[in-house]
Short mmCIF file of C-alpha atoms in Angstrom, two decimals:
data_model
loop_
_atom_site.label_atom_id
_atom_site.label_comp_id
_atom_site.label_asym_id
_atom_site.label_seq_id
_atom_site.Cartn_x
_atom_site.Cartn_y
_atom_site.Cartn_z
CA MET P 12 -1.37 15.14 0.84
CA LYS P 13 -2.94 18.53 0.16
CA TYR P 14 -5.37 18.27 3.08
CA LYS P 15 -4.29 17.27 6.58
CA ARG P 16 -7.72 17.05 8.24
CA ILE P 17 -10.94 16.41 6.34
CA LEU P 18 -14.64 16.08 7.08
CA LEU P 19 -16.19 13.43 4.83
CA LYS P 20 -19.95 13.78 4.35
CA LEU P 21 -21.76 10.63 3.20
CA SER P 22 -25.47 10.30 2.55
CA GLY P 23 -27.39 7.46 4.11
CA GLU P 24 -28.53 6.48 0.61
CA ALA P 25 -24.89 5.89 -0.34
CA LEU P 26 -24.78 2.93 2.04
CA MET P 27 -27.62 1.15 0.23
CA GLY P 28 -25.47 0.17 -2.72
CA ASN P 29 -27.85 -1.37 -5.24
CA ARG P 30 -30.45 -2.19 -2.60
CA GLN P 31 -33.79 -0.43 -2.18
CA TYR P 32 -33.16 0.33 1.50
CA GLY P 33 -30.92 -0.63 4.43
CA ILE P 34 -27.15 -1.14 4.38
CA ASP P 35 -24.99 -2.96 1.82
CA PRO P 36 -22.02 -4.62 3.60
CA GLU P 37 -19.98 -4.65 0.36
CA ARG P 38 -20.41 -0.90 -0.11
CA LEU P 39 -19.41 -0.33 3.53
CA ALA P 40 -16.27 -2.42 3.05
CA GLU P 41 -15.36 -0.44 -0.08
CA TYR P 42 -15.71 2.85 1.78
CA ALA P 43 -13.67 1.50 4.70
CA ASN P 44 -10.81 0.52 2.38
CA ASP P 45 -10.86 3.93 0.66
CA ILE P 46 -10.74 5.67 4.05
CA LYS P 47 -7.93 3.41 5.21
CA GLN P 48 -5.87 4.45 2.16
CA ILE P 49 -5.88 8.10 3.17
CA THR P 50 -5.33 7.51 6.90
CA GLU P 51 -2.20 5.56 5.98
CA LYS P 52 -0.98 8.75 4.30
CA GLY P 53 -1.39 10.62 7.60
CA VAL P 54 -4.72 12.31 6.84
CA GLU P 55 -7.00 12.89 9.83
CA VAL P 56 -10.56 11.82 8.99
CA ALA P 57 -13.89 12.80 10.52
CA ILE P 58 -17.17 11.55 9.03
CA VAL P 59 -20.79 12.69 9.12
CA ILE P 60 -23.33 10.29 7.71
CA GLY P 61 -27.00 10.74 6.87
CA GLY P 62 -29.89 8.45 7.72
CA GLY P 63 -32.02 8.54 4.57
CA ASN P 64 -31.56 4.84 3.86
CA ILE P 65 -33.41 4.01 7.08
CA PHE P 66 -35.75 6.89 7.73
CA ARG P 67 -36.39 10.37 6.43
CA GLY P 68 -38.07 12.77 8.86
CA VAL P 69 -39.59 14.93 6.18
CA ALA P 70 -41.31 11.95 4.57
CA GLY P 71 -42.69 10.97 7.96
CA ALA P 72 -44.02 14.49 8.51
CA SER P 73 -45.77 14.47 5.14
CA ASN P 74 -47.59 11.30 6.15
CA GLY P 75 -49.08 12.94 9.21
CA MET P 76 -46.21 12.36 11.65
CA ASP P 77 -45.04 15.27 13.79
CA ARG P 78 -41.95 16.80 12.14
CA VAL P 79 -39.94 16.94 15.37
CA GLN P 80 -40.65 13.27 16.10
CA GLY P 81 -39.71 12.38 12.56
CA ASP P 82 -36.44 14.27 12.76
CA HIS P 83 -35.56 12.56 16.03
CA MET P 84 -36.11 9.22 14.30
CA GLY P 85 -33.83 10.43 11.53
CA MET P 86 -31.12 11.28 14.08
CA LEU P 87 -31.31 7.76 15.49
CA ALA P 88 -31.01 6.40 11.94
CA THR P 89 -27.68 8.25 11.55
CA VAL P 90 -26.44 6.56 14.72
CA ILE P 91 -27.35 3.14 13.28
CA ASN P 92 -25.40 4.00 10.12
CA GLY P 93 -22.52 5.29 12.24
CA LEU P 94 -22.32 2.00 14.11
CA ALA P 95 -22.34 0.07 10.83
CA LEU P 96 -19.56 2.23 9.38
CA GLN P 97 -17.58 1.98 12.62
CA SER P 98 -17.74 -1.81 12.42
CA ALA P 99 -16.57 -1.79 8.78
CA LEU P 100 -13.68 0.55 9.57
CA GLU P 101 -12.55 -1.55 12.52
CA ASN P 102 -12.75 -4.70 10.39
CA ALA P 103 -10.32 -2.92 8.05
CA GLY P 104 -7.99 -2.34 11.01
CA LEU P 105 -8.74 1.31 11.71
CA PRO P 106 -9.17 2.69 15.24
CA THR P 107 -12.43 4.64 15.46
CA ARG P 108 -14.66 6.62 17.78
CA LEU P 109 -18.38 7.25 17.34
CA GLN P 110 -19.60 10.48 18.92
CA THR P 111 -23.24 11.51 18.99
CA ALA P 112 -25.07 14.80 19.47
CA ILE P 113 -27.73 12.96 21.49
CA LYS P 114 -26.73 10.96 24.56
CA ILE P 115 -26.59 7.21 23.98
CA ASN P 116 -23.77 6.46 26.38
CA GLU P 117 -24.04 2.70 26.04
CA VAL P 118 -23.14 2.76 22.34
CA ALA P 119 -21.25 6.01 21.70
CA GLU P 120 -19.43 8.92 23.29
CA PRO P 121 -21.23 12.25 23.56
CA PHE P 122 -19.82 14.86 21.18
CA ILE P 123 -17.08 16.83 22.94
CA ARG P 124 -15.01 19.02 20.64
CA ARG P 125 -11.71 18.68 22.47
CA LYS P 126 -12.09 14.92 22.70
CA ALA P 127 -12.87 14.67 19.00
CA MET P 128 -9.79 16.70 18.07
CA ASN P 129 -7.65 14.62 20.40
CA HIS P 130 -8.89 11.41 18.75
CA LEU P 131 -8.05 12.82 15.32
CA LYS P 132 -4.53 13.77 16.40
CA LYS P 133 -4.03 10.20 17.61
CA GLY P 134 -4.97 8.82 14.21
CA ARG P 135 -8.49 7.66 15.04
CA VAL P 136 -11.33 8.07 12.57
CA VAL P 137 -14.13 10.01 14.28
CA ILE P 138 -17.72 9.42 13.17
CA PHE P 139 -20.30 12.02 14.19
CA GLY P 140 -23.85 10.68 14.57
CA GLY P 141 -27.14 12.22 15.63
CA GLY P 142 -26.90 15.24 13.33
CA THR P 143 -26.71 18.48 15.31
CA GLY P 144 -28.97 17.03 17.99
CA ASN P 145 -31.74 19.41 16.94
CA PRO P 146 -34.78 18.93 14.70
CA TYR P 147 -35.11 21.01 11.51
CA PHE P 148 -31.36 20.78 10.81
CA THR P 149 -30.05 18.40 8.15
CA THR P 150 -26.94 16.25 8.28
CA ASP P 151 -25.44 18.70 5.76
CA SER P 152 -25.70 21.36 8.46
CA ALA P 153 -24.20 18.92 10.97
CA ALA P 154 -21.30 18.23 8.60
CA VAL P 155 -20.44 21.90 8.15
CA LEU P 156 -20.85 22.65 11.85
CA ARG P 157 -18.57 19.77 12.90
CA ALA P 158 -16.03 20.62 10.21
CA ILE P 159 -15.76 24.17 11.53
CA GLU P 160 -15.56 22.97 15.14
CA ILE P 161 -12.73 20.50 14.50
CA GLU P 162 -10.93 22.98 12.21
CA ALA P 163 -11.08 20.75 9.14
CA ASP P 164 -9.32 21.95 5.98
CA VAL P 165 -12.14 20.94 3.66
CA ILE P 166 -15.54 19.25 3.45
CA LEU P 167 -15.60 16.34 1.03
CA LYS P 168 -19.15 15.51 -0.02
CA GLY P 169 -19.13 11.97 -1.41
CA THR P 170 -22.03 11.33 -3.78
CA ARG P 171 -22.86 9.06 -6.72
CA VAL P 172 -22.35 11.98 -9.16
CA ASP P 173 -18.87 13.17 -10.16
CA GLY P 174 -19.41 16.83 -9.32
CA ILE P 175 -21.77 19.79 -9.63
CA TYR P 176 -23.65 20.29 -12.90
CA ASN P 177 -25.89 23.06 -14.23
CA ALA P 178 -28.68 20.43 -14.41
CA ASP P 179 -29.27 16.90 -13.15
CA PRO P 180 -26.85 14.75 -15.23
CA GLU P 181 -28.93 11.65 -14.53
CA LYS P 182 -31.92 13.29 -16.27
CA ASP P 183 -30.30 15.72 -18.71
CA THR P 184 -27.55 14.36 -20.98
CA SER P 185 -26.58 17.91 -22.00
CA ALA P 186 -25.79 18.94 -18.41
CA VAL P 187 -22.45 20.73 -18.05
CA LYS P 188 -20.10 19.99 -15.15
CA PHE P 189 -18.26 22.70 -13.22
CA ASP P 190 -14.65 21.91 -12.23
CA HIS P 191 -14.59 24.93 -9.94
CA ILE P 192 -17.28 27.36 -8.82
CA THR P 193 -17.60 30.10 -6.22
CA PHE P 194 -20.14 30.17 -3.40
CA ASP P 195 -21.76 33.24 -4.96
CA ASP P 196 -22.13 31.56 -8.35
CA VAL P 197 -23.77 28.51 -6.77
CA LEU P 198 -26.34 30.75 -5.09
CA ARG P 199 -26.87 32.90 -8.18
CA LYS P 200 -27.39 29.89 -10.45
CA GLY P 201 -29.63 28.18 -7.89
CA LEU P 202 -27.53 24.99 -7.89
CA LYS P 203 -28.22 22.35 -5.27
CA VAL P 204 -25.01 21.53 -3.38
CA MET P 205 -26.19 21.50 0.23
CA ASP P 206 -29.20 22.95 1.98
CA THR P 207 -29.09 26.75 2.35
CA THR P 208 -28.28 26.75 6.09
CA ALA P 209 -25.28 24.45 5.64
CA PHE P 210 -24.05 26.20 2.51
CA THR P 211 -24.25 29.68 4.04
CA LEU P 212 -22.41 28.50 7.17
CA SER P 213 -19.64 27.07 5.00
CA GLN P 214 -19.41 30.30 2.99
CA GLU P 215 -19.28 32.52 6.08
CA ASN P 216 -16.43 30.45 7.51
CA GLU P 217 -14.57 30.24 4.19
CA LEU P 218 -14.60 26.46 4.32
CA PRO P 219 -14.24 24.91 0.84
CA ILE P 220 -16.50 22.06 -0.30
CA ILE P 221 -15.55 19.41 -2.84
CA VAL P 222 -18.35 17.32 -4.37
CA PHE P 223 -17.09 14.08 -5.94
CA ASP P 224 -18.06 10.52 -6.86
CA MET P 225 -17.34 8.45 -3.75
CA ASN P 226 -18.33 5.21 -5.49
CA LYS P 227 -15.37 5.24 -7.87
CA LYS P 228 -12.47 3.38 -6.28
CA GLY P 229 -9.45 5.58 -5.54
CA ASN P 230 -11.30 8.89 -5.92
CA LEU P 231 -11.09 9.76 -2.23
CA LEU P 232 -7.29 9.42 -2.26
CA LYS P 233 -7.05 11.52 -5.43
CA VAL P 234 -9.19 14.31 -3.94
CA VAL P 235 -7.17 14.45 -0.72
CA ALA P 236 -3.94 14.48 -2.74
CA GLY P 237 -5.17 17.60 -4.54
CA GLU P 238 -6.03 16.10 -7.94
CA LYS P 239 -8.82 17.77 -9.89
CA ILE P 240 -11.61 15.33 -9.08
CA GLY P 241 -15.22 16.47 -8.81
CA THR P 242 -16.14 20.13 -8.28
CA LYS P 243 -14.55 22.49 -5.78
CA VAL P 244 -16.63 25.28 -4.24
CA ASN P 245 -14.82 28.14 -2.54
CA LEU P 246 -14.58 31.91 -2.44
#
């Protein structure tokens, strides 16, 4: 395997499958099997998951809700998704740990860097919930922050699109896909990969990002093995 330790970033929306909201158990099981494939190859896996399928803080703020309150609700939504993914992974026979940036001791460990790294070395899949624990920061920022802290080799952003395009491929049939692109080119072209805070943090720490289609069976294994799947962003 090309990468020994990865941080997999999943959106909350990815867990919906074909549903309008909530969690699709079949999609969870598919993800669990894909993750199991790479752990069996000796890859250490950490995961950050969003909460958009349950609640989006920004949407709440636009409807008159206080932004900070909304973001806290979003953090709790990521914990719910983390618990669901943990259950699916354990059903697939994988040992896991759920760590959160906000204290919910009855359901998850608090995030402690050394503990997380120790779990990874022992072959456990570590799920990070609760974002960064702070409002105004997205789960993209949480993913990059945790990846840097645990010394991951790469961030794998699993989406429903097979890479980065110069336009939205779901709306523009003439959109062109990039197989490889630099951080500077992404910023210059104004492409949307992650939010600016997360993207800048990744660039400053020289941490590559690979955007790929997580919903295609076997893609995760191919990416970790070093095959040219999706789009790689680096220096």
